[in-house]
């Protein structure tokens, strides 16, 4: 019985993630979302949280292919969202850094998504939201430990 419930939870989690991403991408009526892909938004989120790093570090931490990341970064650089900054220790090493335009885009996108999701989920009560937050904190903690539960 427990295995069935866990399987249902995993399937539901994956389905909610896909449906949520699709609805947000397709339904927010704003030109910004047409200019930046969900993958680019994810990369902006990543750079906002962890700061500048090399494309190899990004590739390894985000588990994204080298050519996909390279194409994404090229588009983002052309749109002014990121820039490449040479390392002070080794000029061959370049760090990907979010620009002021990238920060503005990220902030605007985050605000629009938060407003949309808040409206979408307005029928969820405070207790359910608190339970959701606690559950996702626990899941994040497990994932940060590499899946090792204690």
Short mmCIF file of C-alpha atoms in Angstrom, two decimals:
data_model
loop_
_atom_site.label_atom_id
_atom_site.label_comp_id
_atom_site.label_asym_id
_atom_site.label_seq_id
_atom_site.Cartn_x
_atom_site.Cartn_y
_atom_site.Cartn_z
CA UNK A 1 0.00 0.00 0.00
CA UNK A 2 2.79 2.45 0.91
CA UNK A 3 4.56 1.80 -2.42
CA UNK A 4 1.35 2.63 -4.27
CA UNK A 5 0.98 5.92 -2.39
CA UNK A 6 4.60 6.87 -3.03
CA UNK A 7 4.23 6.05 -6.72
CA UNK A 8 1.09 8.21 -6.86
CA UNK A 9 2.92 11.05 -5.09
CA UNK A 10 5.87 10.90 -7.51
CA UNK A 11 3.60 10.81 -10.57
CA UNK A 12 1.48 13.65 -9.20
CA UNK A 13 4.55 15.76 -8.43
CA UNK A 14 5.88 15.31 -11.99
CA UNK A 15 2.48 16.05 -13.52
CA UNK A 16 1.98 19.19 -11.43
CA UNK A 17 5.45 20.45 -12.39
CA UNK A 18 4.76 19.95 -16.11
CA UNK A 19 1.22 21.37 -15.99
CA UNK A 20 2.36 24.33 -13.92
CA UNK A 21 5.23 25.16 -16.22
CA UNK A 22 3.03 24.85 -19.31
CA UNK A 23 0.24 27.01 -17.89
CA UNK A 24 2.65 29.68 -16.74
CA UNK A 25 4.46 29.72 -20.07
CA UNK A 26 1.29 29.72 -22.15
CA UNK A 27 -1.09 31.87 -20.12
CA UNK A 28 0.78 34.84 -18.74
CA UNK A 29 -0.04 37.57 -21.26
CA UNK A 30 3.25 39.41 -21.29
CA UNK A 31 5.85 40.03 -23.97
CA UNK A 32 8.63 39.18 -21.53
CA UNK A 33 7.63 35.53 -21.43
CA UNK A 34 7.80 35.38 -25.22
CA UNK A 35 11.34 36.74 -25.17
CA UNK A 36 12.79 34.31 -22.66
CA UNK A 37 12.39 30.56 -22.54
CA UNK A 38 11.64 28.60 -19.36
CA UNK A 39 15.17 27.16 -19.56
CA UNK A 40 16.64 30.66 -19.70
CA UNK A 41 14.52 31.69 -16.71
CA UNK A 42 15.81 28.64 -14.85
CA UNK A 43 19.38 29.70 -15.64
CA UNK A 44 18.70 33.26 -14.45
CA UNK A 45 17.24 31.81 -11.22
CA UNK A 46 20.36 29.70 -10.82
CA UNK A 47 22.73 32.63 -11.34
CA UNK A 48 20.71 34.83 -8.97
CA UNK A 49 20.94 32.16 -6.25
CA UNK A 50 24.54 31.01 -6.70
CA UNK A 51 26.33 33.89 -8.42
CA UNK A 52 28.76 33.88 -11.32
CA UNK A 53 30.39 30.62 -12.35
CA UNK A 54 31.96 29.01 -15.38
CA UNK A 55 29.81 27.33 -18.01
CA UNK A 56 31.35 23.99 -17.00
CA UNK A 57 30.27 24.54 -13.39
CA UNK A 58 26.77 25.47 -14.56
CA UNK A 59 26.66 22.42 -16.81
CA UNK A 60 27.65 20.09 -13.98
CA UNK A 61 25.37 21.63 -11.35
CA UNK A 62 22.31 22.00 -13.58
CA UNK A 63 22.87 18.70 -15.40
CA UNK A 64 22.46 20.26 -18.82
CA UNK A 65 24.25 19.28 -22.02
CA UNK A 66 27.22 21.32 -23.19
CA UNK A 67 25.75 22.33 -26.56
CA UNK A 68 22.32 23.12 -25.09
CA UNK A 69 23.92 25.33 -22.45
CA UNK A 70 26.19 26.98 -24.99
CA UNK A 71 23.23 27.85 -27.23
CA UNK A 72 21.22 29.11 -24.27
CA UNK A 73 24.08 31.29 -23.04
CA UNK A 74 24.68 32.70 -26.53
CA UNK A 75 21.02 33.76 -26.82
CA UNK A 76 21.05 35.19 -23.31
CA UNK A 77 24.23 37.14 -24.02
CA UNK A 78 22.71 38.51 -27.25
CA UNK A 79 19.64 39.63 -25.28
CA UNK A 80 21.83 41.29 -22.66
CA UNK A 81 20.85 38.96 -19.79
CA UNK A 82 24.33 37.55 -19.11
CA UNK A 83 27.92 38.45 -19.85
CA UNK A 84 31.19 36.55 -19.81
CA UNK A 85 33.81 37.91 -17.44
CA UNK A 86 37.44 36.70 -17.55
CA UNK A 87 38.89 35.33 -14.34
CA UNK A 88 41.42 37.58 -12.63
CA UNK A 89 43.68 34.55 -12.03
CA UNK A 90 43.45 32.89 -15.45
CA UNK A 91 42.30 34.86 -18.49
CA UNK A 92 41.36 31.61 -20.27
CA UNK A 93 38.64 30.99 -17.68
CA UNK A 94 35.43 32.95 -18.21
CA UNK A 95 32.63 33.35 -15.68
CA UNK A 96 28.99 33.70 -16.65
CA UNK A 97 27.55 36.64 -14.79
CA UNK A 98 24.00 37.96 -14.77
CA UNK A 99 23.70 41.54 -16.02
CA UNK A 100 21.50 44.33 -14.67
CA UNK A 101 19.14 43.65 -17.60
CA UNK A 102 19.09 39.97 -16.65
CA UNK A 103 18.28 40.88 -13.04
CA UNK A 104 15.43 43.14 -14.18
CA UNK A 105 14.08 40.42 -16.44
CA UNK A 106 14.33 37.86 -13.64
CA UNK A 107 12.58 40.15 -11.14
CA UNK A 108 9.79 40.97 -13.58
CA UNK A 109 9.29 37.33 -14.54
CA UNK A 110 9.26 36.26 -10.88
CA UNK A 111 6.70 38.93 -10.01
CA UNK A 112 4.41 37.97 -12.91
CA UNK A 113 4.63 34.27 -12.10
CA UNK A 114 4.00 34.87 -8.38
CA UNK A 115 0.93 37.01 -9.17
CA UNK A 116 -0.40 34.43 -11.63
CA UNK A 117 0.12 31.46 -9.31
CA UNK A 118 -1.33 33.35 -6.32
CA UNK A 119 -4.49 34.04 -8.32
CA UNK A 120 -4.61 30.48 -9.59
CA UNK A 121 -4.31 29.00 -6.08
CA UNK A 122 -6.53 31.44 -4.22
CA UNK A 123 -8.87 28.62 -3.08
CA UNK A 124 -6.10 26.88 -1.12
CA UNK A 125 -6.41 27.76 2.56
CA UNK A 126 -3.61 28.91 4.86
CA UNK A 127 -3.28 25.52 6.57
CA UNK A 128 -2.84 23.76 3.22
CA UNK A 129 -0.24 26.32 2.16
CA UNK A 130 1.67 25.77 5.43
CA UNK A 131 1.56 21.99 4.92
CA UNK A 132 2.79 22.44 1.34
CA UNK A 133 5.69 24.63 2.52
CA UNK A 134 6.72 22.14 5.23
CA UNK A 135 6.58 19.22 2.80
CA UNK A 136 8.68 20.99 0.18
CA UNK A 137 11.23 22.12 2.78
CA UNK A 138 11.59 18.48 3.75
CA UNK A 139 11.91 17.34 0.12
CA UNK A 140 14.50 20.05 -0.56
CA UNK A 141 16.49 18.98 2.49
CA UNK A 142 16.48 15.35 1.34
CA UNK A 143 17.56 16.35 -2.16
CA UNK A 144 20.34 18.60 -0.84
CA UNK A 145 21.70 15.65 1.15
CA UNK A 146 21.91 13.65 -2.06
CA UNK A 147 18.80 11.63 -1.30
CA UNK A 148 20.16 10.21 1.95
CA UNK A 149 17.43 10.20 4.58
CA UNK A 150 18.21 10.25 8.28
#
